[in-house]
mmCIF file of C-alpha atoms in Angstrom:
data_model
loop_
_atom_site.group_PDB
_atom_site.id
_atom_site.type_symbol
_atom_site.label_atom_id
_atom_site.label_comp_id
_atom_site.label_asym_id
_atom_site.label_seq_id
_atom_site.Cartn_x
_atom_site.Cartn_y
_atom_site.Cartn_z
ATOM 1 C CA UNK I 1 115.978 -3.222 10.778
ATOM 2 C CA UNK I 2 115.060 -1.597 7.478
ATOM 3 C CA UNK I 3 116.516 2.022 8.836
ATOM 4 C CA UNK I 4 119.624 0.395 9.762
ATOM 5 C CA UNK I 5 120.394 -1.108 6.737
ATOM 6 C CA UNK I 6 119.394 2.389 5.405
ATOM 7 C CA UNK I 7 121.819 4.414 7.282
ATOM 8 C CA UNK I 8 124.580 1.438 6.789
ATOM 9 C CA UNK I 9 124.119 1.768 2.855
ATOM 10 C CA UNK I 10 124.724 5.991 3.624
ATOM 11 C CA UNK I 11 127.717 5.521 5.678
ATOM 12 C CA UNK I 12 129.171 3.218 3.047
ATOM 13 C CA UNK I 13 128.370 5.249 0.326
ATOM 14 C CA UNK I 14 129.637 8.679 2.803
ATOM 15 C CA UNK I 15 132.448 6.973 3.502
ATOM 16 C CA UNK I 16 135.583 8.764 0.756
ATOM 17 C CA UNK I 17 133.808 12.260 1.911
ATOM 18 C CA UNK I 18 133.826 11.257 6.034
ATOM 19 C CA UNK I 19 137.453 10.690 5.728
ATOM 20 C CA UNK I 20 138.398 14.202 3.792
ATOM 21 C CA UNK I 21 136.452 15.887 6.268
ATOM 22 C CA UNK I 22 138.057 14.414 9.283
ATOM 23 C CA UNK I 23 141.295 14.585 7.819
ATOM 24 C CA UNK I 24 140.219 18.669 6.920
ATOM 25 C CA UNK I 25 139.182 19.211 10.930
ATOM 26 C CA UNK I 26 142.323 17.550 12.244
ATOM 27 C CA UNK I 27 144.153 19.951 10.316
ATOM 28 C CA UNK I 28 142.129 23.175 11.376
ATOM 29 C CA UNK I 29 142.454 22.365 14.751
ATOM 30 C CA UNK I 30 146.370 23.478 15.003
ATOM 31 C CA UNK I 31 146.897 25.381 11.722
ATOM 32 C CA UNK I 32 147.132 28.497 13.004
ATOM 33 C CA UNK I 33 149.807 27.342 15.318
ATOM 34 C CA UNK I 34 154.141 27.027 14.429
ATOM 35 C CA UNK I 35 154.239 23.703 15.810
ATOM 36 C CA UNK I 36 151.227 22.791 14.494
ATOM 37 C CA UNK I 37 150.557 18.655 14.376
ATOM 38 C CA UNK I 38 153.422 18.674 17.500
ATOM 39 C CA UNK I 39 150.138 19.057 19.795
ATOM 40 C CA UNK I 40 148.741 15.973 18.488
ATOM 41 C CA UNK I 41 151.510 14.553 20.218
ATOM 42 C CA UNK I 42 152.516 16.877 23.251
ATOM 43 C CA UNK I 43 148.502 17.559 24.455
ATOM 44 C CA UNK I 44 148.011 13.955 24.946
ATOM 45 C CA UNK I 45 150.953 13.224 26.561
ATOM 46 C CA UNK I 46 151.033 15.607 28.938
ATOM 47 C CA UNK I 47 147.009 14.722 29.862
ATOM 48 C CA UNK I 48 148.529 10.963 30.376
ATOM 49 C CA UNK I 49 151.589 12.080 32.455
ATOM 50 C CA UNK I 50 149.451 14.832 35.158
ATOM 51 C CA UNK I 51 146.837 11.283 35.665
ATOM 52 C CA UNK I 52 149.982 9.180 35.857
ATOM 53 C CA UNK I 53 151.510 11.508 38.581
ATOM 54 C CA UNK I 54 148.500 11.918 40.489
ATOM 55 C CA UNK I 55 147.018 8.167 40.651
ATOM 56 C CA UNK I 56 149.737 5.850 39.746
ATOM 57 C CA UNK I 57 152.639 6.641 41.494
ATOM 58 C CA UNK I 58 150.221 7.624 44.431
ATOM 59 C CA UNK I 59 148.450 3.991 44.388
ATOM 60 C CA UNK I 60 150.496 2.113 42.647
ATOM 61 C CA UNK I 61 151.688 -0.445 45.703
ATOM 62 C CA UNK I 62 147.677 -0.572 46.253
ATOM 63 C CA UNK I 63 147.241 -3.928 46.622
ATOM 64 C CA UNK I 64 143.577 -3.895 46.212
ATOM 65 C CA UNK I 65 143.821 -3.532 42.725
ATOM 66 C CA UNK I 66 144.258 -7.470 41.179
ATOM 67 C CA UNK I 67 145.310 -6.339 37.632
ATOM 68 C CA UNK I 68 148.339 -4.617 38.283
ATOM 69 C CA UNK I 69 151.480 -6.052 40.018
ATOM 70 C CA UNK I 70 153.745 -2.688 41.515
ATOM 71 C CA UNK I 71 154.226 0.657 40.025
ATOM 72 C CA UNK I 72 155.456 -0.321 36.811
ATOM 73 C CA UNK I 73 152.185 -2.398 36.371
ATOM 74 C CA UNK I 74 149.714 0.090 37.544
ATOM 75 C CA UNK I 75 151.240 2.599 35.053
ATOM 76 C CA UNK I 76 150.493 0.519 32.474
ATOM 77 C CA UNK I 77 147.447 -0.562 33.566
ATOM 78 C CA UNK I 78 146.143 3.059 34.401
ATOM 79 C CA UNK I 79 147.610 4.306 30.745
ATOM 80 C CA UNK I 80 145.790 2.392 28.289
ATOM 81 C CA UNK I 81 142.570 2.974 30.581
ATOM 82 C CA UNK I 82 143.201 6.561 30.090
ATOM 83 C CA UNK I 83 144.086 6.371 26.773
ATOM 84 C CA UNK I 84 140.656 4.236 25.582
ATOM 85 C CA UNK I 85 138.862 6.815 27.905
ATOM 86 C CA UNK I 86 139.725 9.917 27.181
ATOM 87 C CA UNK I 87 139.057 9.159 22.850
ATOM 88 C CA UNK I 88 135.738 7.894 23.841
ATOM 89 C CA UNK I 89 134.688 10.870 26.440
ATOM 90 C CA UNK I 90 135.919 12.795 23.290
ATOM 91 C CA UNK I 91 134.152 11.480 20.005
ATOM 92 C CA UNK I 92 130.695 10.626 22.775
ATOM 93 C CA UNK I 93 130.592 14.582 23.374
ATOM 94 C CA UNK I 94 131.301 15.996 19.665
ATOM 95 C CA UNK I 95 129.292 13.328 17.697
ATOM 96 C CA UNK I 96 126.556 14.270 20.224
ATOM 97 C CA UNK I 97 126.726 17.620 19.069
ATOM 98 C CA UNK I 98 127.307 17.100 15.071
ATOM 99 C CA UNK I 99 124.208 17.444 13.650
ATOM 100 C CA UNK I 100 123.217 20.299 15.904
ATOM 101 C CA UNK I 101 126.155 22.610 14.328
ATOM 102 C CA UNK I 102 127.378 20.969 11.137
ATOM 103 C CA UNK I 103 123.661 20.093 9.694
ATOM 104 C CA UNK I 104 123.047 23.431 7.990
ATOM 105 C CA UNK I 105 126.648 23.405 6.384
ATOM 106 C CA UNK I 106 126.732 19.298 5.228
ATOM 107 C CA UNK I 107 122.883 19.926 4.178
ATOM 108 C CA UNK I 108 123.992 21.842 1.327
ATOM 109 C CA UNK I 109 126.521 19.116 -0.140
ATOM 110 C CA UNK I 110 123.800 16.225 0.027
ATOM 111 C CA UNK I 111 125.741 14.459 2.170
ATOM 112 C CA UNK I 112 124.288 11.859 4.582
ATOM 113 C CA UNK I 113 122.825 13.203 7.987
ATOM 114 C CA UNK I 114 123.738 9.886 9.575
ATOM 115 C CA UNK I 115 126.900 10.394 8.628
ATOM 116 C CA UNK I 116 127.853 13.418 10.045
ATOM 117 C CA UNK I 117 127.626 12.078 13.960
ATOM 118 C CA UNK I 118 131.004 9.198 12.461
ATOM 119 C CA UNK I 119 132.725 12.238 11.160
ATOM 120 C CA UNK I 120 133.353 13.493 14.634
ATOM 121 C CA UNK I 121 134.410 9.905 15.436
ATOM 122 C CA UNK I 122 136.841 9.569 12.848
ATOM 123 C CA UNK I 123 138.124 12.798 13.718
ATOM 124 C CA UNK I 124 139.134 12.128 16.993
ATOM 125 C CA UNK I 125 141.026 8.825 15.683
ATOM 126 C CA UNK I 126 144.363 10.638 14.951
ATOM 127 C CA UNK I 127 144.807 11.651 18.405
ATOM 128 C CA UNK I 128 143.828 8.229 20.082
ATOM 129 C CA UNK I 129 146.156 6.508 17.372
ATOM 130 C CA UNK I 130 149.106 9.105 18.955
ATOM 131 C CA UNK I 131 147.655 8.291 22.782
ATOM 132 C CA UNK I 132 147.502 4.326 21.873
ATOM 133 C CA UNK I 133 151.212 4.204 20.662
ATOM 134 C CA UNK I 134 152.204 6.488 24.022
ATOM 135 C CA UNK I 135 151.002 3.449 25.793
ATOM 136 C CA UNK I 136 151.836 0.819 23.909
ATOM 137 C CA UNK I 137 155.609 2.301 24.764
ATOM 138 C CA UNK I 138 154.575 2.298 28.186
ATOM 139 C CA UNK I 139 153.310 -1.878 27.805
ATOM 140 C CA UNK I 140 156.449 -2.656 26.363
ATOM 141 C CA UNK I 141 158.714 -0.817 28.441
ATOM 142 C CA UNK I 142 156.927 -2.441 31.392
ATOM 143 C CA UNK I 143 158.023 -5.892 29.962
ATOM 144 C CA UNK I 144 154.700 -6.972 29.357
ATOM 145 C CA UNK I 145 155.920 -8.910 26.447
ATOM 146 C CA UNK I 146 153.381 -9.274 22.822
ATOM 147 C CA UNK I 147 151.388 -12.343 22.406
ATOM 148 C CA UNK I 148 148.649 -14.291 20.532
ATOM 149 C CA UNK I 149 146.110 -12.519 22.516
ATOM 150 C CA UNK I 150 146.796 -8.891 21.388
ATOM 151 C CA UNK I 151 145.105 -10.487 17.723
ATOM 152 C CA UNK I 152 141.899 -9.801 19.689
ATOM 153 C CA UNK I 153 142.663 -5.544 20.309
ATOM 154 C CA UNK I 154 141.045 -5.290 16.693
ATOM 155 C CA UNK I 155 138.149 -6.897 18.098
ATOM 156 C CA UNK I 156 137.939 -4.589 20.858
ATOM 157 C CA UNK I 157 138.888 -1.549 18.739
ATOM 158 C CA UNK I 158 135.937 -2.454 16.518
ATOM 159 C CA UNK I 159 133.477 -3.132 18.940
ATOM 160 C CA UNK I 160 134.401 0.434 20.592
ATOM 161 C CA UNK I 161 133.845 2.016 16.942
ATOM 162 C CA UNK I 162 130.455 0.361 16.410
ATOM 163 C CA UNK I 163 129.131 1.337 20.111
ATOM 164 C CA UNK I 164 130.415 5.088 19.900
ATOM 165 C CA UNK I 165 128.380 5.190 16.396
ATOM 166 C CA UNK I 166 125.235 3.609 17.804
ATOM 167 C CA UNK I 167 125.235 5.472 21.041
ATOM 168 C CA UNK I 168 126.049 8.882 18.694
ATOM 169 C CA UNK I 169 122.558 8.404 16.496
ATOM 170 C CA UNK I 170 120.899 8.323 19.530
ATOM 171 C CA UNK I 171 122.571 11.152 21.273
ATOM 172 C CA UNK I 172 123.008 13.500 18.654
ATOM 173 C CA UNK I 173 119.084 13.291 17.532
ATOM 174 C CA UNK I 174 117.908 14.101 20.930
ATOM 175 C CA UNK I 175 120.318 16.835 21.082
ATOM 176 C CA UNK I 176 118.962 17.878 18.362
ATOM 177 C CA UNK I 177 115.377 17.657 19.169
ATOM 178 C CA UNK I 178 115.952 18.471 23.534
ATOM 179 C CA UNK I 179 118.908 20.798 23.103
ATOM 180 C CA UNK I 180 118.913 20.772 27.174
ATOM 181 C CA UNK I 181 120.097 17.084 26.683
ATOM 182 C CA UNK I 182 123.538 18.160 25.968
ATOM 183 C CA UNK I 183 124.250 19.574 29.052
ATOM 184 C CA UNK I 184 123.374 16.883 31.301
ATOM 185 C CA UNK I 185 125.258 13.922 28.879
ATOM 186 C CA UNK I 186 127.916 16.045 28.827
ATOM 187 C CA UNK I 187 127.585 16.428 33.227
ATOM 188 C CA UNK I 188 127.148 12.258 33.136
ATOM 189 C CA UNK I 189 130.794 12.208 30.924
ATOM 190 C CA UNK I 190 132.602 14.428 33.094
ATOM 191 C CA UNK I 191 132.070 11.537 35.795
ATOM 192 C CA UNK I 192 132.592 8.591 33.869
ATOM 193 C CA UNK I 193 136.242 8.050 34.297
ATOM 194 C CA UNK I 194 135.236 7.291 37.771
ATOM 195 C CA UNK I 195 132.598 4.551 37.034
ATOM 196 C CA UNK I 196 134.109 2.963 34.225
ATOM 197 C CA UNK I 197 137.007 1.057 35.990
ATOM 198 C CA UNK I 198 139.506 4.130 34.318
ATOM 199 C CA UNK I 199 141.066 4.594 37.523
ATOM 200 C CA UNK I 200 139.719 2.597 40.457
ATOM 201 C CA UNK I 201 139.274 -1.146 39.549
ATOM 202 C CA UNK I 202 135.293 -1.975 39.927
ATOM 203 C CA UNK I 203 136.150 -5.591 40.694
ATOM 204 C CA UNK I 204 138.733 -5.004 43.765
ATOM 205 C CA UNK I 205 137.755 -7.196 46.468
ATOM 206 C CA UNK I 206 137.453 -4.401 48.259
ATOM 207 C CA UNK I 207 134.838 -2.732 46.267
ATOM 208 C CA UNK I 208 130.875 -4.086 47.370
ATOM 209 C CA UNK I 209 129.921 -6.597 45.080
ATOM 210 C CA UNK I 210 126.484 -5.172 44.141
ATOM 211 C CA UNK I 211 128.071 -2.389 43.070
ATOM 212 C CA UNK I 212 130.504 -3.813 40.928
ATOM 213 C CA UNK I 213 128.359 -5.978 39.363
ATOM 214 C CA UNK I 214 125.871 -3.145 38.645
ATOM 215 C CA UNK I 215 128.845 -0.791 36.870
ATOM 216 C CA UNK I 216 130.083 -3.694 35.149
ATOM 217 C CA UNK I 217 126.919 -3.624 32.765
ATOM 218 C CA UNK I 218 128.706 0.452 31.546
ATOM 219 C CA UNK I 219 129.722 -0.399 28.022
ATOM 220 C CA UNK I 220 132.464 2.020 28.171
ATOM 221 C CA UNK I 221 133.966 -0.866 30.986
ATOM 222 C CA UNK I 222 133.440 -3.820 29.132
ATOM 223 C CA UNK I 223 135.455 -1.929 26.301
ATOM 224 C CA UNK I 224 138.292 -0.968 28.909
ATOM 225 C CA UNK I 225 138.849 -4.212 30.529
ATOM 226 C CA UNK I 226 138.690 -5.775 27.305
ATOM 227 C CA UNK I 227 141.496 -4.020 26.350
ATOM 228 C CA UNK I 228 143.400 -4.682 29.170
ATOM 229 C CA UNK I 229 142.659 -8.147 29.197
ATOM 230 C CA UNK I 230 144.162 -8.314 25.383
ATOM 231 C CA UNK I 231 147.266 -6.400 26.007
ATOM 232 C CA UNK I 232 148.456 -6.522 29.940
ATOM 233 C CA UNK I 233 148.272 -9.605 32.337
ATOM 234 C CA UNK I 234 146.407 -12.261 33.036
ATOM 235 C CA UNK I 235 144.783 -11.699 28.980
ATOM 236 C CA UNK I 236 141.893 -14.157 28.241
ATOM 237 C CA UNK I 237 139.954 -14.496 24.890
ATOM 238 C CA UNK I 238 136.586 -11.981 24.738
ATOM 239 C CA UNK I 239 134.440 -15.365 23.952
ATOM 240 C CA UNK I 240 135.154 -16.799 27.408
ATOM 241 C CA UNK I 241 133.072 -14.436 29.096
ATOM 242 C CA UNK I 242 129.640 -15.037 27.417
ATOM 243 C CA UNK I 243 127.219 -12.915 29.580
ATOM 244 C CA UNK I 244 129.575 -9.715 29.309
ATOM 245 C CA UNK I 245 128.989 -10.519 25.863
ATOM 246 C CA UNK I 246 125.840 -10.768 25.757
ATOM 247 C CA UNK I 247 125.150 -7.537 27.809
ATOM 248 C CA UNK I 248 127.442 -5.694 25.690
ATOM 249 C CA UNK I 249 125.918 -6.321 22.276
ATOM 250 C CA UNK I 250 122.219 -5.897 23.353
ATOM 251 C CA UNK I 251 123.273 -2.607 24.514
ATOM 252 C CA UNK I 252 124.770 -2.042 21.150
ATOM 253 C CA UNK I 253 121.788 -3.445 19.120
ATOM 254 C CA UNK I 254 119.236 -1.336 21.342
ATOM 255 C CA UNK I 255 120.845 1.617 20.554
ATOM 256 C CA UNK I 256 121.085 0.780 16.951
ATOM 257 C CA UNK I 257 117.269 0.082 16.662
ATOM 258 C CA UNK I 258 116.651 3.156 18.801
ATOM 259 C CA UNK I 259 118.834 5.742 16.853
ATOM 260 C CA UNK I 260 118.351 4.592 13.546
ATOM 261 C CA UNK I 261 114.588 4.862 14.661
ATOM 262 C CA UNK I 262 114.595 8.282 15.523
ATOM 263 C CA UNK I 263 116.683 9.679 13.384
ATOM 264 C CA UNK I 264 114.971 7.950 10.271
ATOM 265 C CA UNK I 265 111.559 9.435 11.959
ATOM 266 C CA UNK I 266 112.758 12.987 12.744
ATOM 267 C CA UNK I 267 116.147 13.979 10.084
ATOM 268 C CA UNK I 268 113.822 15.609 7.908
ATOM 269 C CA UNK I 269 112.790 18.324 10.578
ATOM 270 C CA UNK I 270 116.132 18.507 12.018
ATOM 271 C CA UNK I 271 116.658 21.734 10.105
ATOM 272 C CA UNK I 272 113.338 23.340 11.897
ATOM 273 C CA UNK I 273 114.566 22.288 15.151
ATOM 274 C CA UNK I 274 117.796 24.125 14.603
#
């Protein structure tokens, strides 16, 4: 517990300096094009269309998926699972990768080495801010109509922000210190959309229920449906389901533990490693 409070005083104190640098890489990434900040807008959507094409409008009148009623529910339904999935497959793979190629740069301005794995989080926040309002058209243009329940999206949105920074001090000091660990995290992302309830609903009745219950304990799908359950039908309160709950925030507190462990133990070496 001491080396999390450690890192949490560091990130605090980081905090002014993680924001200009985000803010500086979001507007690298298109400067030397004429529309420039356009692809902020037009990559995403055109990502979300090509899934919407090729799953909803191909499934949507399955009726083995209990979430969505017709086509006009399953697009919504299939959106805002892309939408939380693609920002976290995004900020999971770069923070993983932070210290690795930004430490001998960040070194030199005595900035916090736990900080640099939330700069790659932040980062990616413009684009999922542009992806989130896509599909909060598509919600509302569905007729899904706002209620007291979507208070509880800045639960979810938080608890997705803590995990991604927990799970990136673990992942991005083992990159550092097994660079081969990259490559298979990265080969474990590249499937996730399919075992993360993105696409294919875990908890059809159609799906075995040992197996659902087993991919239910994925973080990234208690963060999913949670969102779903806030915004589309059917929404419940998060404290209803205890033992999701439960599951959920041990996972979170391991990893916490774990990476602020290890990266305490080893961020002093990380420069020999690299």
């Amino acid at each position: 517990m001491k080396d999390i409070w450690k890192i949490i005083k560091e990130l605090v104190k980081s905090w002014p300096v993680v924001r200009r640098i985000a803010r500086y890489n979001n507007d690298q990434t298109y400067r030397q094009n004429y529309l420039g900040d356009f692809w902020h807008f037009a990559d995403p959507a055109l990502q979300i269309g090509v899934m919407i094409l090729m799953f909803a409008v191909r499934g949507g009148g399955d009726k083995s998926n209990p979430h969505a009623t017709g086509l006009a529910g399953y697009i919504a339904w299939i959106a805002l699972g892309m939408v939380t999935y693609f920002f976290m497959q995004s900020a999971m793979q770069k923070s993983a990768k932070s210290i690795q190629t930004q430490v001998n740069m960040l070194s030199r301005m005595k900035f916090s080495l736990a900080a640099i794995p939330l700069t790659e989080i932040v980062t990616e926040l413009r684009r999922y801010f542009v992806m989130l309002g896509m599909a909060f058209f598509a919600i509302l243009f569905m007729n899904v109509k706002p209620s007291i329940y979507w208070l509880q999206f800045f639960y979810y949105f938080i608890a997705m922000f803590i995990f991604l920074y927990a799970l990136s001090l673990v992942t991005s000091t083992i990159t550092v210190l097994v660079p081969d660990f990259y490559n298979a995290y990265a080969a474990v992302l590249r499937v996730g959309m399919w075992i993360s309830g993105v696409i294919i609903p875990v908890d059809s009745p159609s799906f075995p229920l040992l197996l659902s219950n087993i991919l239910k304990l994925n973080p990234l799908y208690y963060i999913i449906e949670g969102f779903r359950e806030t915004l589309l039908e059917n929404p419940i309160w998060f404290w209803q389901n205890v033992t999701a709950n439960l599951i959920f925030w041990g996972i979170v507190i391991i990893l916490l533990i774990l990476g602020a462990h290890i990266h305490m133990r080893f961020r002093s070496r990380f420069m020999d490693f690299v």
